[in-house]
Amino acid sequence: MIVAIDGPAGTGKSSTSKAVAAQLGLSYLDTGAQYRAITWWMVSNGIDIDDPSAIAAAAGKPEIVSGTDPEGPTITVDGVDVAAPIRTQEVSSKVSAVSAVPEVRSRITELQRSIAASAERGIVVEGRDIGTTVLPDADLKIFLTASPEARAARRSGELKGSDVHSTREALIKRDAADSSRKTSPLAKADDAVEVDTTELTLAQVIECVVTLVEEKRAGK
């Protein structure tokens, strides 16, 4: 059972995906963390983020390993635990530019497909282009949405002390960058089930997705 969960930032993708995977005994993959990891590596190694050719040339160098236990997902780059440093504002501000480079997307997409293929119990994969590009044959595709205001409130709650207005502007800017990139843009797959999380609690979103997975498993 492969479940693809896509959507923009702040819709509850990560929290929902982890909880659903844990509840149903599936593996879990946060693809955004992989793009953050390669971005962190580029920044740490002095690669010019404004030079796509420099990014492309370095795309194959870092070794990125993702742990798929939903209770404690891990990510390392060249053996270094980067779970915390990849969440900094510096990485967040540069990840769209790095992930727009075709060579980066090709490298990470290949990695994601191999992880999904080797998940014996099935897997929940969350990101922005999973249902459309990475795993177009996923058993179930879900696209989470929410209003910019709701997403900004959630994201600024995660980033303690951040301003809701500036968070909202940053999210809208990130959406525009992710939706307009030439390679694998953020988009809803034609056969995806859309779930608007604006008015829902996290528990309600999880319950909704678990129900969709169970119905799919039962062949409904």
mmCIF file of C-alpha atoms in Angstrom:
data_model
loop_
_atom_site.group_PDB
_atom_site.id
_atom_site.type_symbol
_atom_site.label_atom_id
_atom_site.label_comp_id
_atom_site.label_asym_id
_atom_site.label_seq_id
_atom_site.Cartn_x
_atom_site.Cartn_y
_atom_site.Cartn_z
ATOM 1 C CA MET A 1 0.000 0.000 0.000
ATOM 2 C CA ILE A 2 1.578 3.264 -1.151
ATOM 3 C CA VAL A 3 -0.126 6.445 0.033
ATOM 4 C CA ALA A 4 0.938 9.771 -1.506
ATOM 5 C CA ILE A 5 0.099 12.919 0.470
ATOM 6 C CA ASP A 6 0.823 16.214 -1.265
ATOM 7 C CA GLY A 7 0.069 19.855 -0.593
ATOM 8 C CA PRO A 8 1.649 23.205 0.226
ATOM 9 C CA ALA A 9 3.408 24.063 3.493
ATOM 10 C CA GLY A 10 1.311 24.487 6.620
ATOM 11 C CA THR A 11 -1.549 22.161 5.637
ATOM 12 C CA GLY A 12 -0.600 19.541 8.231
ATOM 13 C CA LYS A 13 1.102 17.116 5.848
ATOM 14 C CA SER A 14 3.908 15.970 8.141
ATOM 15 C CA SER A 15 1.860 15.603 11.329
ATOM 16 C CA THR A 16 -0.935 13.829 9.454
ATOM 17 C CA SER A 17 1.358 11.528 7.470
ATOM 18 C CA LYS A 18 3.369 10.451 10.518
ATOM 19 C CA ALA A 19 0.259 9.755 12.591
ATOM 20 C CA VAL A 20 -1.503 7.839 9.801
ATOM 21 C CA ALA A 21 1.588 5.712 9.129
ATOM 22 C CA ALA A 22 2.016 4.950 12.837
ATOM 23 C CA GLN A 23 -1.654 4.084 13.278
ATOM 24 C CA LEU A 24 -1.750 1.758 10.253
ATOM 25 C CA GLY A 25 1.679 0.154 10.694
ATOM 26 C CA LEU A 26 3.150 1.710 7.548
ATOM 27 C CA SER A 27 6.564 3.248 6.899
ATOM 28 C CA TYR A 28 6.812 7.036 6.509
ATOM 29 C CA LEU A 29 8.876 9.306 4.273
ATOM 30 C CA ASP A 30 9.158 13.077 4.548
ATOM 31 C CA THR A 31 10.430 14.043 1.088
ATOM 32 C CA GLY A 32 10.670 17.715 2.015
ATOM 33 C CA ALA A 33 13.328 16.799 4.586
ATOM 34 C CA GLN A 34 15.411 15.300 1.772
ATOM 35 C CA TYR A 35 15.310 18.535 -0.207
ATOM 36 C CA ARG A 36 16.145 20.438 2.967
ATOM 37 C CA ALA A 37 19.033 18.041 3.584
ATOM 38 C CA ILE A 38 20.587 18.578 0.166
ATOM 39 C CA THR A 39 20.057 22.341 0.586
ATOM 40 C CA TRP A 40 21.790 22.234 3.978
ATOM 41 C CA TRP A 41 24.701 20.358 2.373
ATOM 42 C CA MET A 42 24.977 22.946 -0.438
ATOM 43 C CA VAL A 43 25.007 25.846 2.057
ATOM 44 C CA SER A 44 27.480 24.064 4.360
ATOM 45 C CA ASN A 45 29.834 23.369 1.464
ATOM 46 C CA GLY A 46 29.786 26.885 0.054
ATOM 47 C CA ILE A 47 27.876 26.097 -3.131
ATOM 48 C CA ASP A 48 26.446 29.261 -4.743
ATOM 49 C CA ILE A 49 22.674 28.885 -4.317
ATOM 50 C CA ASP A 50 22.116 31.501 -7.033
ATOM 51 C CA ASP A 51 23.992 29.398 -9.592
ATOM 52 C CA PRO A 52 21.873 26.466 -10.858
ATOM 53 C CA SER A 53 24.833 24.982 -12.740
ATOM 54 C CA ALA A 54 26.906 24.868 -9.539
ATOM 55 C CA ILE A 55 24.009 23.194 -7.716
ATOM 56 C CA ALA A 56 23.552 20.712 -10.583
ATOM 57 C CA ALA A 57 27.249 19.817 -10.568
ATOM 58 C CA ALA A 58 27.155 19.043 -6.832
ATOM 59 C CA ALA A 59 23.765 17.279 -6.737
ATOM 60 C CA GLY A 60 25.219 13.774 -6.745
ATOM 61 C CA LYS A 61 27.807 14.320 -3.997
ATOM 62 C CA PRO A 62 26.020 14.118 -0.608
ATOM 63 C CA GLU A 63 24.839 10.750 0.711
ATOM 64 C CA ILE A 64 21.330 11.225 2.092
ATOM 65 C CA VAL A 65 19.765 8.482 4.233
ATOM 66 C CA SER A 66 16.167 8.689 5.447
ATOM 67 C CA GLY A 67 14.886 6.557 8.332
ATOM 68 C CA THR A 68 11.242 5.597 7.724
ATOM 69 C CA ASP A 69 9.951 4.824 11.240
ATOM 70 C CA PRO A 70 6.972 7.186 11.737
ATOM 71 C CA GLU A 71 7.554 7.175 15.503
ATOM 72 C CA GLY A 72 11.043 8.597 15.033
ATOM 73 C CA PRO A 73 11.960 9.492 11.440
ATOM 74 C CA THR A 74 15.647 10.276 10.950
ATOM 75 C CA ILE A 75 17.728 11.922 8.254
ATOM 76 C CA THR A 76 21.485 11.973 7.832
ATOM 77 C CA VAL A 77 23.830 13.535 5.291
ATOM 78 C CA ASP A 78 27.205 11.821 4.923
ATOM 79 C CA GLY A 79 26.543 10.128 8.266
ATOM 80 C CA VAL A 80 25.711 13.380 10.106
ATOM 81 C CA ASP A 81 22.320 13.767 11.830
ATOM 82 C CA VAL A 82 20.766 16.872 10.232
ATOM 83 C CA ALA A 83 17.218 16.642 11.638
ATOM 84 C CA ALA A 84 17.625 19.954 13.501
ATOM 85 C CA PRO A 85 19.845 22.068 11.188
ATOM 86 C CA ILE A 86 17.653 21.472 8.122
ATOM 87 C CA ARG A 87 14.775 23.288 9.879
ATOM 88 C CA THR A 88 16.593 26.622 10.211
ATOM 89 C CA GLN A 89 15.298 29.758 8.494
ATOM 90 C CA GLU A 90 18.444 29.869 6.353
ATOM 91 C CA VAL A 91 17.664 26.461 4.852
ATOM 92 C CA SER A 92 13.940 27.268 4.562
ATOM 93 C CA SER A 93 14.711 30.400 2.542
ATOM 94 C CA LYS A 94 16.939 28.547 0.072
ATOM 95 C CA VAL A 95 15.214 25.178 -0.386
ATOM 96 C CA SER A 96 12.922 26.299 -3.245
ATOM 97 C CA ALA A 97 15.904 27.497 -5.316
ATOM 98 C CA VAL A 98 17.837 24.266 -4.770
ATOM 99 C CA SER A 99 14.868 21.954 -5.310
ATOM 100 C CA ALA A 100 13.966 23.694 -8.592
ATOM 101 C CA VAL A 101 17.194 22.461 -10.217
ATOM 102 C CA PRO A 102 16.326 19.435 -12.442
ATOM 103 C CA GLU A 103 19.451 17.470 -11.464
ATOM 104 C CA VAL A 104 18.517 17.791 -7.783
ATOM 105 C CA ARG A 105 14.949 16.662 -8.424
ATOM 106 C CA SER A 106 16.136 13.728 -10.508
ATOM 107 C CA ARG A 107 18.562 12.607 -7.787
ATOM 108 C CA ILE A 108 16.056 12.921 -4.936
ATOM 109 C CA THR A 109 13.160 11.426 -6.931
ATOM 110 C CA GLU A 110 15.266 8.334 -7.628
ATOM 111 C CA LEU A 111 16.033 8.063 -3.915
ATOM 112 C CA GLN A 112 12.351 8.415 -3.000
ATOM 113 C CA ARG A 113 11.249 5.747 -5.470
ATOM 114 C CA SER A 114 13.809 3.256 -4.156
ATOM 115 C CA ILE A 115 12.669 3.860 -0.553
ATOM 116 C CA ALA A 116 9.000 3.384 -1.501
ATOM 117 C CA ALA A 117 9.786 0.221 -3.478
ATOM 118 C CA SER A 118 11.622 -1.342 -0.533
ATOM 119 C CA ALA A 119 8.929 -0.571 2.077
ATOM 120 C CA GLU A 120 7.625 -4.079 2.776
ATOM 121 C CA ARG A 121 4.637 -3.035 4.907
ATOM 122 C CA GLY A 122 3.651 -0.163 2.651
ATOM 123 C CA ILE A 123 4.467 3.514 3.102
ATOM 124 C CA VAL A 124 3.013 7.000 3.466
ATOM 125 C CA VAL A 125 5.060 9.423 1.356
ATOM 126 C CA GLU A 126 4.466 13.143 1.800
ATOM 127 C CA GLY A 127 5.664 16.011 -0.339
ATOM 128 C CA ARG A 128 4.668 18.288 -3.203
ATOM 129 C CA ASP A 129 4.976 16.152 -6.348
ATOM 130 C CA ILE A 130 4.519 12.596 -5.045
ATOM 131 C CA GLY A 131 1.189 11.799 -6.711
ATOM 132 C CA THR A 132 2.078 13.587 -9.941
ATOM 133 C CA THR A 133 5.754 12.760 -10.511
ATOM 134 C CA VAL A 134 7.460 10.556 -7.928
ATOM 135 C CA LEU A 135 4.828 7.841 -7.445
ATOM 136 C CA PRO A 136 2.138 8.372 -10.099
ATOM 137 C CA ASP A 137 0.921 4.778 -9.557
ATOM 138 C CA ALA A 138 0.408 5.223 -5.782
ATOM 139 C CA ASP A 139 -2.580 3.248 -4.453
ATOM 140 C CA LEU A 140 -4.078 6.356 -2.869
ATOM 141 C CA LYS A 141 -3.330 10.024 -3.525
ATOM 142 C CA ILE A 142 -4.412 12.757 -1.128
ATOM 143 C CA PHE A 143 -3.960 16.507 -1.615
ATOM 144 C CA LEU A 144 -4.201 18.599 1.553
ATOM 145 C CA THR A 145 -5.149 22.270 1.274
ATOM 146 C CA ALA A 146 -5.954 25.098 3.699
ATOM 147 C CA SER A 147 -6.385 28.860 3.521
ATOM 148 C CA PRO A 148 -3.174 30.939 3.636
ATOM 149 C CA GLU A 149 -4.360 32.420 6.950
ATOM 150 C CA ALA A 150 -4.849 29.015 8.599
ATOM 151 C CA ARG A 151 -1.523 27.764 7.278
ATOM 152 C CA ALA A 152 0.328 30.861 8.499
ATOM 153 C CA ALA A 153 -1.219 30.554 11.962
ATOM 154 C CA ARG A 154 -0.125 26.906 12.193
ATOM 155 C CA ARG A 155 3.349 27.531 10.849
ATOM 156 C CA SER A 156 3.992 30.545 13.104
ATOM 157 C CA GLY A 157 2.790 28.391 16.013
ATOM 158 C CA GLU A 158 5.488 25.857 15.073
ATOM 159 C CA LEU A 159 8.101 28.596 14.699
ATOM 160 C CA LYS A 160 7.793 30.101 18.151
ATOM 161 C CA GLY A 161 7.821 33.889 18.189
ATOM 162 C CA SER A 162 7.404 34.348 14.431
ATOM 163 C CA ASP A 163 5.017 36.928 13.021
ATOM 164 C CA VAL A 164 1.844 35.513 11.414
ATOM 165 C CA HIS A 165 1.765 38.170 8.675
ATOM 166 C CA SER A 166 5.377 37.650 7.585
ATOM 167 C CA THR A 167 4.882 33.865 7.825
ATOM 168 C CA ARG A 168 1.837 34.148 5.531
ATOM 169 C CA GLU A 169 3.828 36.205 3.009
ATOM 170 C CA ALA A 170 6.677 33.662 3.100
ATOM 171 C CA LEU A 171 4.241 30.765 2.533
ATOM 172 C CA ILE A 172 2.589 32.505 -0.430
ATOM 173 C CA LYS A 173 6.021 33.216 -1.922
ATOM 174 C CA ARG A 174 7.049 29.574 -1.417
ATOM 175 C CA ASP A 175 3.789 28.370 -3.034
ATOM 176 C CA ALA A 176 4.422 30.556 -6.070
ATOM 177 C CA ALA A 177 7.983 29.267 -6.429
ATOM 178 C CA ASP A 178 6.966 25.620 -6.000
ATOM 179 C CA SER A 179 3.929 25.855 -8.299
ATOM 180 C CA SER A 180 5.715 27.666 -11.122
ATOM 181 C CA ARG A 181 8.966 25.706 -11.332
ATOM 182 C CA LYS A 182 9.426 23.882 -14.635
ATOM 183 C CA THR A 183 10.419 20.521 -13.128
ATOM 184 C CA SER A 184 7.787 18.682 -11.056
ATOM 185 C CA PRO A 185 5.783 21.679 -9.811
ATOM 186 C CA LEU A 186 3.484 21.529 -6.793
ATOM 187 C CA ALA A 187 0.214 20.295 -8.299
ATOM 188 C CA LYS A 188 -2.776 18.155 -7.437
ATOM 189 C CA ALA A 189 -2.917 14.842 -9.318
ATOM 190 C CA ASP A 190 -6.101 14.330 -11.343
ATOM 191 C CA ASP A 191 -7.006 11.245 -9.301
ATOM 192 C CA ALA A 192 -6.131 12.714 -5.882
ATOM 193 C CA VAL A 193 -8.704 13.160 -3.105
ATOM 194 C CA GLU A 194 -8.621 16.792 -1.929
ATOM 195 C CA VAL A 195 -8.991 17.411 1.812
ATOM 196 C CA ASP A 196 -9.386 21.037 2.964
ATOM 197 C CA THR A 197 -7.949 21.206 6.484
ATOM 198 C CA THR A 198 -8.793 24.886 7.168
ATOM 199 C CA GLU A 199 -11.642 24.142 9.582
ATOM 200 C CA LEU A 200 -10.420 20.746 10.794
ATOM 201 C CA THR A 201 -8.392 19.830 13.856
ATOM 202 C CA LEU A 202 -5.321 17.656 13.328
ATOM 203 C CA ALA A 203 -7.192 14.698 14.877
ATOM 204 C CA GLN A 204 -10.026 15.152 12.355
ATOM 205 C CA VAL A 205 -7.607 15.282 9.408
ATOM 206 C CA ILE A 206 -5.861 12.112 10.625
ATOM 207 C CA GLU A 207 -9.200 10.346 11.052
ATOM 208 C CA CYS A 208 -10.269 11.392 7.561
ATOM 209 C CA VAL A 209 -7.068 10.109 5.935
ATOM 210 C CA VAL A 210 -7.074 6.847 7.917
ATOM 211 C CA THR A 211 -10.644 6.247 6.721
ATOM 212 C CA LEU A 212 -9.620 6.870 3.097
ATOM 213 C CA VAL A 213 -6.705 4.418 3.416
ATOM 214 C CA GLU A 214 -8.858 1.748 5.052
ATOM 215 C CA GLU A 215 -11.539 2.112 2.379
ATOM 216 C CA LYS A 216 -8.876 1.732 -0.295
ATOM 217 C CA ARG A 217 -7.451 -1.329 1.441
ATOM 218 C CA ALA A 218 -10.926 -2.843 1.577
ATOM 219 C CA GLY A 219 -11.261 -2.302 -2.163
ATOM 220 C CA LYS A 220 -14.110 0.200 -1.998
#
